[in-house]
mmCIF file of C-alpha atoms and ligand atoms in Angstrom:
data_model
loop_
_atom_site.group_PDB
_atom_site.id
_atom_site.type_symbol
_atom_site.label_atom_id
_atom_site.label_comp_id
_atom_site.label_asym_id
_atom_site.label_seq_id
_atom_site.Cartn_x
_atom_site.Cartn_y
_atom_site.Cartn_z
ATOM 1 C CA MET A 11 3.496 -57.573 110.732
ATOM 2 C CA ARG A 12 5.655 -56.449 107.535
ATOM 3 C CA SER A 13 5.915 -52.853 106.932
ATOM 4 C CA ILE A 14 7.143 -50.638 104.017
ATOM 5 C CA VAL A 15 9.041 -47.318 104.684
ATOM 6 C CA THR A 16 9.637 -45.196 101.986
ATOM 7 C CA GLY A 17 12.712 -42.916 102.604
ATOM 8 C CA GLY A 18 13.699 -45.162 105.131
ATOM 9 C CA ALA A 19 17.450 -44.238 104.476
ATOM 10 C CA GLY A 20 17.165 -40.651 105.449
ATOM 11 C CA PHE A 21 16.966 -38.740 108.504
ATOM 12 C CA LEU A 22 13.615 -39.601 109.826
ATOM 13 C CA GLY A 23 12.988 -43.038 107.740
ATOM 14 C CA SER A 24 16.131 -44.522 109.614
ATOM 15 C CA HIS A 25 15.085 -44.163 112.964
ATOM 16 C CA LEU A 26 11.541 -45.328 111.943
ATOM 17 C CA CYS A 27 13.156 -48.223 110.778
ATOM 18 C CA ASP A 28 14.684 -48.641 114.259
ATOM 19 C CA LEU A 29 11.464 -48.692 115.859
ATOM 20 C CA LEU A 30 9.566 -50.722 114.066
ATOM 21 C CA LEU A 31 12.269 -53.715 114.012
ATOM 22 C CA LYS A 32 12.284 -53.258 117.793
ATOM 23 C CA ASN A 33 8.399 -53.596 117.552
ATOM 24 C CA GLY A 34 8.954 -56.862 116.161
ATOM 25 C CA HIS A 35 7.882 -55.742 112.061
ATOM 26 C CA ASP A 36 9.442 -57.108 109.067
ATOM 27 C CA VAL A 37 10.713 -53.885 107.502
ATOM 28 C CA ILE A 38 11.281 -53.317 103.721
ATOM 29 C CA CYS A 39 13.364 -49.934 103.187
ATOM 30 C CA ILE A 40 12.834 -48.163 100.120
ATOM 31 C CA ASP A 41 14.914 -45.627 99.100
ATOM 32 C CA ASN A 42 16.499 -43.994 95.802
ATOM 33 C CA LEU A 43 19.481 -42.410 98.115
ATOM 34 C CA VAL A 44 18.982 -38.643 96.449
ATOM 35 C CA THR A 45 18.911 -36.924 99.752
ATOM 36 C CA GLY A 46 19.579 -39.996 102.206
ATOM 37 C CA ASN A 47 22.646 -42.125 102.904
ATOM 38 C CA ILE A 48 23.245 -45.696 103.351
ATOM 39 C CA ARG A 49 25.135 -45.231 106.295
ATOM 40 C CA ASN A 50 21.612 -44.531 108.165
ATOM 41 C CA ILE A 51 20.864 -47.976 107.947
ATOM 42 C CA ASP A 52 23.937 -49.626 107.967
ATOM 43 C CA HIS A 53 24.011 -50.621 111.575
ATOM 44 C CA ILE A 54 20.929 -52.469 111.337
ATOM 45 C CA THR A 55 21.761 -56.250 111.011
ATOM 46 C CA SER A 56 18.299 -57.925 111.666
ATOM 47 C CA ASP A 57 17.193 -60.255 108.747
ATOM 48 C CA ARG A 58 13.858 -58.885 108.942
ATOM 49 C CA PHE A 59 15.215 -55.992 107.362
ATOM 50 C CA THR A 60 15.350 -55.621 103.538
ATOM 51 C CA TYR A 61 16.720 -52.473 101.882
ATOM 52 C CA LEU A 62 15.650 -51.779 98.139
ATOM 53 C CA LYS A 63 17.162 -49.135 96.094
ATOM 54 C CA HIS A 64 14.660 -47.893 94.188
ATOM 55 C CA ASP A 65 13.061 -44.447 92.796
ATOM 56 C CA VAL A 66 9.140 -44.062 94.392
ATOM 57 C CA THR A 67 7.743 -42.341 91.711
ATOM 58 C CA LYS A 68 8.178 -45.445 89.498
ATOM 59 C CA PRO A 69 5.836 -48.390 90.455
ATOM 60 C CA ILE A 70 6.659 -51.024 92.520
ATOM 61 C CA TYR A 71 4.758 -54.517 92.958
ATOM 62 C CA PHE A 72 5.205 -57.133 96.254
ATOM 63 C CA GLY A 73 3.543 -60.636 96.199
ATOM 64 C CA ASP A 74 4.339 -60.959 100.188
ATOM 65 C CA LYS A 75 1.502 -59.370 101.970
ATOM 66 C CA ILE A 76 2.184 -56.009 103.057
ATOM 67 C CA ASP A 77 0.340 -54.539 106.714
ATOM 68 C CA TYR A 78 1.574 -50.797 106.966
ATOM 69 C CA ILE A 79 3.121 -48.621 104.060
ATOM 70 C CA PHE A 80 4.931 -45.375 105.814
ATOM 71 C CA HIS A 81 5.487 -42.917 103.108
ATOM 72 C CA LEU A 82 8.636 -40.756 104.162
ATOM 73 C CA ALA A 83 10.424 -40.431 100.847
ATOM 74 C CA SER A 84 10.815 -36.731 99.938
ATOM 75 C CA PRO A 85 13.513 -34.060 100.189
ATOM 76 C CA ALA A 86 12.700 -32.177 103.317
ATOM 77 C CA SER A 87 15.252 -29.265 103.861
ATOM 78 C CA PRO A 88 14.639 -26.340 101.894
ATOM 79 C CA VAL A 89 18.354 -26.211 100.404
ATOM 80 C CA ASP A 90 17.668 -29.872 99.205
ATOM 81 C CA TYR A 91 14.099 -29.335 97.672
ATOM 82 C CA LEU A 92 15.315 -25.938 96.119
ATOM 83 C CA GLU A 93 18.020 -28.050 94.190
ATOM 84 C CA LEU A 94 15.538 -30.621 93.166
ATOM 85 C CA PRO A 95 12.200 -28.720 92.846
ATOM 86 C CA ILE A 96 10.994 -31.480 90.317
ATOM 87 C CA GLN A 97 12.025 -34.414 92.041
ATOM 88 C CA THR A 98 10.062 -32.898 95.060
ATOM 89 C CA LEU A 99 7.129 -32.063 92.943
ATOM 90 C CA LYS A 100 7.333 -35.657 91.478
ATOM 91 C CA VAL A 101 7.988 -37.858 94.856
ATOM 92 C CA GLY A 102 5.033 -36.100 96.701
ATOM 93 C CA ALA A 103 2.704 -36.620 93.558
ATOM 94 C CA LEU A 104 3.712 -39.897 91.763
ATOM 95 C CA GLY A 105 5.358 -41.607 94.510
ATOM 96 C CA THR A 106 2.289 -40.696 96.997
ATOM 97 C CA TYR A 107 0.089 -42.360 94.099
ATOM 98 C CA ASN A 108 2.161 -45.461 93.561
ATOM 99 C CA MET A 109 2.212 -45.909 97.234
ATOM 100 C CA LEU A 110 -1.679 -45.451 97.567
ATOM 101 C CA GLY A 111 -1.902 -47.970 94.985
ATOM 102 C CA LEU A 112 0.119 -50.255 96.382
ATOM 103 C CA ALA A 113 -2.096 -49.886 99.700
ATOM 104 C CA LYS A 114 -5.364 -50.246 97.564
ATOM 105 C CA GLU A 115 -3.739 -53.628 96.423
ATOM 106 C CA GLN A 116 -2.518 -55.179 99.274
ATOM 107 C CA GLY A 117 -5.198 -53.707 101.696
ATOM 108 C CA ALA A 118 -2.249 -52.047 103.596
ATOM 109 C CA ARG A 119 -2.806 -49.127 106.227
ATOM 110 C CA PHE A 120 -0.770 -45.961 104.900
ATOM 111 C CA LEU A 121 0.847 -43.216 106.603
ATOM 112 C CA LEU A 122 1.637 -39.893 104.789
ATOM 113 C CA ALA A 123 4.443 -37.840 106.346
ATOM 114 C CA SER A 124 3.132 -34.469 105.535
ATOM 115 C CA THR A 125 4.586 -30.957 106.988
ATOM 116 C CA SER A 126 3.812 -28.072 108.934
ATOM 117 C CA GLU A 127 4.866 -26.424 105.618
ATOM 118 C CA VAL A 128 1.043 -27.049 104.363
ATOM 119 C CA TYR A 129 0.360 -24.077 106.791
ATOM 120 C CA GLY A 130 2.885 -22.261 104.897
ATOM 121 C CA ASP A 131 3.458 -18.613 106.290
ATOM 122 C CA PRO A 132 1.220 -18.745 108.674
ATOM 123 C CA LEU A 133 -1.600 -16.298 109.667
ATOM 124 C CA VAL A 134 -2.324 -17.812 113.312
ATOM 125 C CA ASN A 135 -0.468 -19.083 115.665
ATOM 126 C CA PRO A 136 -0.003 -21.932 116.901
ATOM 127 C CA GLN A 137 -1.246 -23.739 114.054
ATOM 128 C CA PRO A 138 -4.550 -26.241 114.449
ATOM 129 C CA GLU A 139 -4.991 -28.809 112.013
ATOM 130 C CA SER A 140 -7.921 -26.936 110.830
ATOM 131 C CA TYR A 141 -6.206 -23.747 109.620
ATOM 132 C CA TRP A 142 -6.231 -24.201 105.691
ATOM 133 C CA GLY A 143 -2.991 -22.413 105.472
ATOM 134 C CA ASN A 144 -1.044 -19.092 103.630
ATOM 135 C CA VAL A 145 1.022 -20.838 100.732
ATOM 136 C CA ASN A 146 2.815 -19.262 97.694
ATOM 137 C CA PRO A 147 1.997 -21.860 95.133
ATOM 138 C CA ILE A 148 4.593 -20.135 92.789
ATOM 139 C CA GLY A 149 7.346 -19.167 95.278
ATOM 140 C CA PRO A 150 10.539 -21.208 95.645
ATOM 141 C CA ARG A 151 8.906 -23.182 98.553
ATOM 142 C CA GLY A 152 5.962 -23.563 96.550
ATOM 143 C CA VAL A 153 7.519 -27.027 95.147
ATOM 144 C CA TYR A 154 7.416 -28.802 98.478
ATOM 145 C CA ASP A 155 4.464 -26.954 99.925
ATOM 146 C CA GLU A 156 2.485 -27.896 97.191
ATOM 147 C CA ALA A 157 3.440 -31.044 96.613
ATOM 148 C CA LYS A 158 2.551 -32.196 99.987
ATOM 149 C CA ARG A 159 -0.875 -30.421 100.189
ATOM 150 C CA TYR A 160 -1.475 -32.623 96.485
ATOM 151 C CA ALA A 161 0.131 -35.525 98.867
ATOM 152 C CA GLU A 162 -2.630 -34.762 101.378
ATOM 153 C CA ALA A 163 -5.566 -34.365 98.647
ATOM 154 C CA ILE A 164 -4.617 -37.577 97.205
ATOM 155 C CA THR A 165 -4.521 -39.657 100.194
ATOM 156 C CA MET A 166 -7.776 -38.390 101.345
ATOM 157 C CA ALA A 167 -9.144 -39.260 98.296
ATOM 158 C CA TYR A 168 -8.331 -42.809 98.035
ATOM 159 C CA HIS A 169 -9.251 -42.973 101.620
ATOM 160 C CA ASN A 170 -12.664 -41.308 100.961
ATOM 161 C CA HIS A 171 -13.207 -43.021 97.448
ATOM 162 C CA HIS A 172 -11.340 -46.457 97.567
ATOM 163 C CA LYS A 173 -11.502 -46.901 101.278
ATOM 164 C CA VAL A 174 -7.814 -47.102 102.102
ATOM 165 C CA ASP A 175 -6.995 -46.824 105.594
ATOM 166 C CA THR A 176 -4.981 -43.681 105.597
ATOM 167 C CA ARG A 177 -3.112 -41.856 107.908
ATOM 168 C CA ILE A 178 -1.858 -37.871 107.583
ATOM 169 C CA ALA A 179 1.163 -36.869 110.107
ATOM 170 C CA ARG A 180 1.827 -33.435 109.920
ATOM 171 C CA ILE A 181 5.428 -33.300 110.977
ATOM 172 C CA PHE A 182 6.775 -29.836 112.455
ATOM 173 C CA ASN A 183 10.977 -29.445 112.880
ATOM 174 C CA THR A 184 12.264 -32.179 113.908
ATOM 175 C CA TYR A 185 16.323 -32.628 114.763
ATOM 176 C CA GLY A 186 18.644 -35.696 116.085
ATOM 177 C CA PRO A 187 21.223 -37.862 115.045
ATOM 178 C CA ARG A 188 21.770 -38.726 111.521
ATOM 179 C CA MET A 189 20.535 -35.438 110.038
ATOM 180 C CA ARG A 190 22.909 -34.714 106.707
ATOM 181 C CA ALA A 191 25.682 -32.326 108.325
ATOM 182 C CA GLY A 192 25.220 -30.497 105.112
ATOM 183 C CA ASP A 193 22.171 -30.521 104.718
ATOM 184 C CA GLY A 194 21.143 -26.725 105.140
ATOM 185 C CA ARG A 195 18.848 -26.798 107.869
ATOM 186 C CA VAL A 196 19.049 -24.659 110.742
ATOM 187 C CA VAL A 197 20.227 -27.769 113.346
ATOM 188 C CA PRO A 198 22.984 -29.018 111.456
ATOM 189 C CA ASN A 199 24.063 -25.385 109.980
ATOM 190 C CA PHE A 200 24.243 -24.015 113.818
ATOM 191 C CA ILE A 201 25.676 -27.109 115.537
ATOM 192 C CA ASN A 202 28.585 -27.338 113.059
ATOM 193 C CA GLN A 203 29.146 -23.656 112.959
ATOM 194 C CA ALA A 204 29.578 -23.402 116.545
ATOM 195 C CA LEU A 205 31.288 -26.796 116.977
ATOM 196 C CA ASN A 206 34.284 -25.392 114.258
ATOM 197 C CA ASN A 207 33.785 -21.837 116.509
ATOM 198 C CA GLU A 208 32.450 -20.393 112.926
ATOM 199 C CA ASP A 209 30.328 -17.616 112.349
ATOM 200 C CA ILE A 210 26.324 -18.779 113.125
ATOM 201 C CA THR A 211 24.580 -17.547 110.132
ATOM 202 C CA VAL A 212 21.402 -16.400 111.247
ATOM 203 C CA TYR A 213 18.664 -15.485 108.466
ATOM 204 C CA GLY A 214 16.825 -12.113 108.832
ATOM 205 C CA GLU A 215 17.168 -10.599 112.041
ATOM 206 C CA GLY A 216 16.568 -13.873 113.765
ATOM 207 C CA SER A 217 12.872 -13.034 115.096
ATOM 208 C CA GLN A 218 11.190 -16.000 113.110
ATOM 209 C CA THR A 219 10.199 -18.720 115.387
ATOM 210 C CA ARG A 220 10.510 -22.624 115.007
ATOM 211 C CA SER A 221 9.282 -25.233 117.470
ATOM 212 C CA PHE A 222 12.165 -28.270 117.558
ATOM 213 C CA CYS A 223 10.753 -31.781 118.380
ATOM 214 C CA TYR A 224 13.567 -34.423 119.157
ATOM 215 C CA VAL A 225 13.644 -37.194 116.914
ATOM 216 C CA SER A 226 12.575 -39.890 119.350
ATOM 217 C CA ASP A 227 9.328 -38.192 119.910
ATOM 218 C CA LEU A 228 8.676 -37.439 116.780
ATOM 219 C CA ILE A 229 8.722 -41.179 115.837
ATOM 220 C CA GLU A 230 6.704 -42.269 118.676
ATOM 221 C CA GLY A 231 4.001 -39.906 117.747
ATOM 222 C CA ILE A 232 4.132 -41.351 114.188
ATOM 223 C CA TYR A 233 4.133 -44.966 115.232
ATOM 224 C CA ARG A 234 0.902 -44.486 117.515
ATOM 225 C CA LEU A 235 -0.735 -42.458 114.991
ATOM 226 C CA MET A 236 -0.430 -45.385 112.537
ATOM 227 C CA THR A 237 -1.800 -47.771 115.277
ATOM 228 C CA VAL A 238 -5.054 -45.505 115.838
ATOM 229 C CA ASP A 239 -8.303 -45.167 114.019
ATOM 230 C CA PHE A 240 -8.047 -41.728 112.441
ATOM 231 C CA ASN A 241 -8.010 -40.594 109.132
ATOM 232 C CA GLU A 242 -7.745 -36.811 109.351
ATOM 233 C CA PRO A 243 -4.275 -34.642 109.584
ATOM 234 C CA VAL A 244 -2.764 -35.009 112.773
ATOM 235 C CA ASN A 245 0.219 -32.342 114.200
ATOM 236 C CA ILE A 246 3.013 -33.825 115.721
ATOM 237 C CA GLY A 247 5.675 -31.839 116.941
ATOM 238 C CA ASN A 248 7.096 -30.099 120.178
ATOM 239 C CA PRO A 249 5.555 -26.665 121.006
ATOM 240 C CA THR A 250 7.899 -25.288 122.547
ATOM 241 C CA GLU A 251 8.217 -22.389 120.121
ATOM 242 C CA LEU A 252 11.591 -20.051 120.168
ATOM 243 C CA SER A 253 13.136 -17.007 117.978
ATOM 244 C CA ILE A 254 15.942 -18.317 115.282
ATOM 245 C CA LEU A 255 18.146 -15.970 117.321
ATOM 246 C CA GLY A 256 17.236 -17.124 120.467
ATOM 247 C CA PHE A 257 18.041 -20.706 119.089
ATOM 248 C CA ALA A 258 21.758 -19.621 117.993
ATOM 249 C CA ASN A 259 22.261 -18.655 121.878
ATOM 250 C CA GLU A 260 21.245 -21.918 122.965
ATOM 251 C CA ILE A 261 23.586 -23.431 120.896
ATOM 252 C CA ILE A 262 26.390 -21.256 121.413
ATOM 253 C CA LYS A 263 26.052 -21.839 125.316
ATOM 254 C CA ILE A 264 25.172 -25.794 124.990
ATOM 255 C CA THR A 265 28.313 -26.266 122.825
ATOM 256 C CA ASN A 266 30.249 -23.412 124.936
ATOM 257 C CA SER A 267 31.598 -21.902 121.548
ATOM 258 C CA SER A 268 33.446 -18.623 120.925
ATOM 259 C CA SER A 269 31.564 -18.196 117.792
ATOM 260 C CA ALA A 270 29.764 -14.858 116.914
ATOM 261 C CA ILE A 271 26.233 -14.192 115.411
ATOM 262 C CA VAL A 272 26.458 -12.730 111.748
ATOM 263 C CA TYR A 273 23.261 -11.892 109.633
ATOM 264 C CA ARG A 274 22.189 -13.153 106.405
ATOM 265 C CA ASP A 275 19.638 -12.876 103.939
ATOM 266 C CA LEU A 276 16.212 -13.833 105.016
ATOM 267 C CA PRO A 277 15.103 -16.673 102.293
ATOM 268 C CA VAL A 278 12.145 -15.848 99.903
ATOM 269 C CA ASP A 279 8.748 -17.099 101.696
ATOM 270 C CA ASP A 280 10.592 -18.361 105.045
ATOM 271 C CA PRO A 281 7.752 -18.400 107.654
ATOM 272 C CA LYS A 282 7.642 -15.714 110.315
ATOM 273 C CA VAL A 283 5.980 -18.513 113.188
ATOM 274 C CA ARG A 284 5.522 -21.881 113.454
ATOM 275 C CA ARG A 285 4.124 -23.723 116.173
ATOM 276 C CA PRO A 286 1.977 -26.750 116.474
ATOM 277 C CA ASP A 287 -1.335 -26.993 118.078
ATOM 278 C CA ILE A 288 -1.032 -30.646 119.506
ATOM 279 C CA SER A 289 -4.194 -30.863 121.563
ATOM 280 C CA ARG A 290 -5.143 -33.693 118.734
ATOM 281 C CA ALA A 291 -2.336 -35.638 119.016
ATOM 282 C CA LYS A 292 -2.275 -35.629 123.030
ATOM 283 C CA LYS A 293 -6.174 -36.774 122.832
ATOM 284 C CA LEU A 294 -6.072 -38.890 120.386
ATOM 285 C CA LEU A 295 -2.743 -40.389 120.673
ATOM 286 C CA GLY A 296 -1.843 -39.990 124.431
ATOM 287 C CA TRP A 297 1.232 -38.590 122.851
ATOM 288 C CA GLU A 298 3.336 -35.171 123.720
ATOM 289 C CA PRO A 299 6.924 -34.984 123.494
ATOM 290 C CA LYS A 300 9.284 -35.735 126.228
ATOM 291 C CA ILE A 301 12.846 -34.984 125.621
ATOM 292 C CA SER A 302 13.490 -31.036 126.375
ATOM 293 C CA LEU A 303 15.590 -29.071 123.686
ATOM 294 C CA GLU A 304 18.671 -29.358 125.798
ATOM 295 C CA GLU A 305 18.438 -32.707 126.229
ATOM 296 C CA GLY A 306 17.746 -33.510 122.506
ATOM 297 C CA LEU A 307 20.621 -30.801 121.397
ATOM 298 C CA LYS A 308 23.309 -32.433 123.689
ATOM 299 C CA GLU A 309 22.407 -35.828 121.870
ATOM 300 C CA THR A 310 22.566 -34.383 118.592
ATOM 301 C CA ILE A 311 25.905 -32.344 119.518
ATOM 302 C CA ARG A 312 27.300 -35.463 120.786
ATOM 303 C CA TYR A 313 26.453 -37.033 117.028
ATOM 304 C CA PHE A 314 27.764 -34.393 114.919
ATOM 305 C CA ARG A 315 31.033 -34.119 117.206
ATOM 306 C CA GLN A 316 31.855 -37.553 116.023
ATOM 307 C CA LEU A 317 31.329 -37.356 112.734
HETATM 308 P P1 NAD B 426 15.706 -37.039 104.414
HETATM 309 O O1 NAD B 426 16.171 -35.967 103.226
HETATM 310 O O2 NAD B 426 16.820 -37.474 105.260
HETATM 311 O O3 NAD B 426 15.193 -37.991 104.048
HETATM 312 C C1 NAD B 426 14.145 -38.281 102.763
HETATM 313 C C2 NAD B 426 14.534 -39.597 102.297
HETATM 314 O O4 NAD B 426 13.428 -39.729 101.138
HETATM 315 C C3 NAD B 426 15.737 -39.739 102.163
HETATM 316 O O5 NAD B 426 16.764 -40.871 102.288
HETATM 317 C C4 NAD B 426 15.942 -39.476 100.320
HETATM 318 O O6 NAD B 426 16.903 -40.045 99.747
HETATM 319 C C5 NAD B 426 14.701 -40.541 100.054
HETATM 320 N N1 NAD B 426 13.912 -40.080 98.794
HETATM 321 C C6 NAD B 426 13.605 -39.022 98.070
HETATM 322 N N2 NAD B 426 12.967 -39.070 97.259
HETATM 323 C C7 NAD B 426 12.801 -40.024 96.814
HETATM 324 C C8 NAD B 426 12.279 -41.187 95.965
HETATM 325 N N3 NAD B 426 11.958 -40.496 94.485
HETATM 326 N N4 NAD B 426 12.162 -42.639 95.764
HETATM 327 C C9 NAD B 426 12.642 -43.098 97.295
HETATM 328 N N5 NAD B 426 13.092 -42.346 97.713
HETATM 329 C C10 NAD B 426 13.266 -41.089 97.809
HETATM 330 O O7 NAD B 426 14.568 -36.090 105.165
HETATM 331 P P2 NAD B 426 13.931 -36.087 106.436
HETATM 332 O O8 NAD B 426 13.831 -35.346 107.535
HETATM 333 O O9 NAD B 426 14.157 -37.992 107.070
HETATM 334 O O10 NAD B 426 12.279 -36.073 106.410
HETATM 335 C C11 NAD B 426 11.450 -37.389 105.813
HETATM 336 C C12 NAD B 426 9.992 -37.200 105.666
HETATM 337 O O11 NAD B 426 9.557 -36.281 106.753
HETATM 338 C C13 NAD B 426 9.826 -36.213 104.416
HETATM 339 O O12 NAD B 426 8.679 -36.532 103.688
HETATM 340 C C14 NAD B 426 9.964 -34.635 104.779
HETATM 341 O O13 NAD B 426 9.000 -33.981 104.098
HETATM 342 C C15 NAD B 426 8.785 -35.158 106.091
HETATM 343 N N6 NAD B 426 9.076 -34.433 107.174
HETATM 344 C C16 NAD B 426 10.342 -33.766 107.880
HETATM 345 C C17 NAD B 426 10.295 -32.667 108.793
HETATM 346 C C18 NAD B 426 11.778 -32.857 109.504
HETATM 347 O O14 NAD B 426 11.653 -31.552 110.112
HETATM 348 N N7 NAD B 426 12.357 -33.628 109.135
HETATM 349 C C19 NAD B 426 9.442 -31.682 109.008
HETATM 350 C C20 NAD B 426 8.236 -32.010 108.289
HETATM 351 C C21 NAD B 426 8.202 -33.195 107.267
HETATM 352 N N1 UDP B 427 18.270 -20.603 109.229
HETATM 353 C C1 UDP B 427 18.966 -19.792 109.841
HETATM 354 N N2 UDP B 427 20.184 -19.960 109.686
HETATM 355 C C2 UDP B 427 20.701 -21.038 108.746
HETATM 356 C C3 UDP B 427 19.955 -21.995 108.454
HETATM 357 C C4 UDP B 427 18.135 -21.750 108.229
HETATM 358 O O1 UDP B 427 18.670 -18.751 110.483
HETATM 359 O O2 UDP B 427 22.165 -21.261 108.813
HETATM 360 C C5 UDP B 427 16.513 -19.986 109.540
HETATM 361 C C6 UDP B 427 15.564 -20.061 108.266
HETATM 362 O O3 UDP B 427 15.643 -18.848 107.862
HETATM 363 C C7 UDP B 427 14.545 -20.625 108.851
HETATM 364 C C8 UDP B 427 14.310 -21.630 109.965
HETATM 365 O O4 UDP B 427 15.905 -20.933 110.626
HETATM 366 O O5 UDP B 427 13.772 -19.257 109.302
HETATM 367 C C9 UDP B 427 14.431 -22.785 110.182
HETATM 368 O O6 UDP B 427 15.155 -23.177 108.861
HETATM 369 P P1 UDP B 427 15.106 -24.912 108.012
HETATM 370 O O7 UDP B 427 16.054 -24.552 106.769
HETATM 371 O O8 UDP B 427 15.908 -25.548 109.037
HETATM 372 O O9 UDP B 427 13.510 -25.021 108.092
HETATM 373 P P2 UDP B 427 12.129 -24.352 107.474
HETATM 374 O O10 UDP B 427 11.368 -24.568 109.223
HETATM 375 O O11 UDP B 427 12.518 -23.116 107.018
HETATM 376 O O12 UDP B 427 11.732 -25.451 106.861
#
């Protein structure tokens, strides 16, 4: 089997490359390093692995047969996509278009890394795949949310019209080793603040909720989704929901930190709740997360300590 992973030098992409190599695939990692880092794939020595520095908003052709295309390329942290609004829209639109074109030409199976952000600031909790979402298209987060909604739409169009064999994974907040320390997401922020005994910056009152999935669980879910025959979106995430204030306290406890909690302005359109309904993934993939928050955070903290 030969697989392409776009965004393969990023946080999730690099773990997916590891799993594919472990499962015997030849892997081509395509990444322009806009938010990723070559260090994430430095440990890979396999001769079945190839890295190509390439921007997927530009077309690319392969002579050799490709079986699977995992399309993960996209800035993912709110801080990143607010700094890179046009690149984010382009990679969701043109990048997805190019990779679907490649899948069509190659007869390859295609998986889109979509997001819980397609649900926006959801009015139902937990979110099932049947929920259409509550997104502000012209708000600051619209560049990411709408890029992913477009990406889902074009993926379904290639499936329905061109009969490309597609998958859509709606990924919920995922954390673990190889997250970029400065990417601005809550997990690296809180862990680094706690490890340095600096103030922990809770945005708003910290009453907004998130549900955090450990990276190994997420990657296993993505891989299984690629191997079953199902074209509609599937939520992949951990349904254990907690408030951001509760999350800050958990990190202070695990790191045994003397950090204080300080409150900062809530970013515009920050979703108030987020929790996956994973009934579909359970039934279809026989999958559910195995790693507890405490276990996952300990691994992640170990990673950030040695940076
Ligand atoms: P990341 O920023 O670590 O990885 C994204 C990778 O894509 C980076 O290596 C970046 O350099 C690359 N990239 C961006 N634009 C590119 C382009 N035009 N051409 C080639 N490469 C490009 O982020 P991540 O957390 O690993 O996210 C990976 C994917 O999963 C993204 O599509 C993201 O939207 C999705 N996702 C992640 C989460 C999460 O919690 N981590 C949640 C929902 C969805
Ligand atoms: N957040 C926070 N402090 C930080 C970073 C983030 O309170 O230093 C909050 C943020 O407002 C959001 C949640 O944590 O409610 C998750 O933010 P993140 O950027 O990780 O991802 P999101 O789920 O919003 O895409």
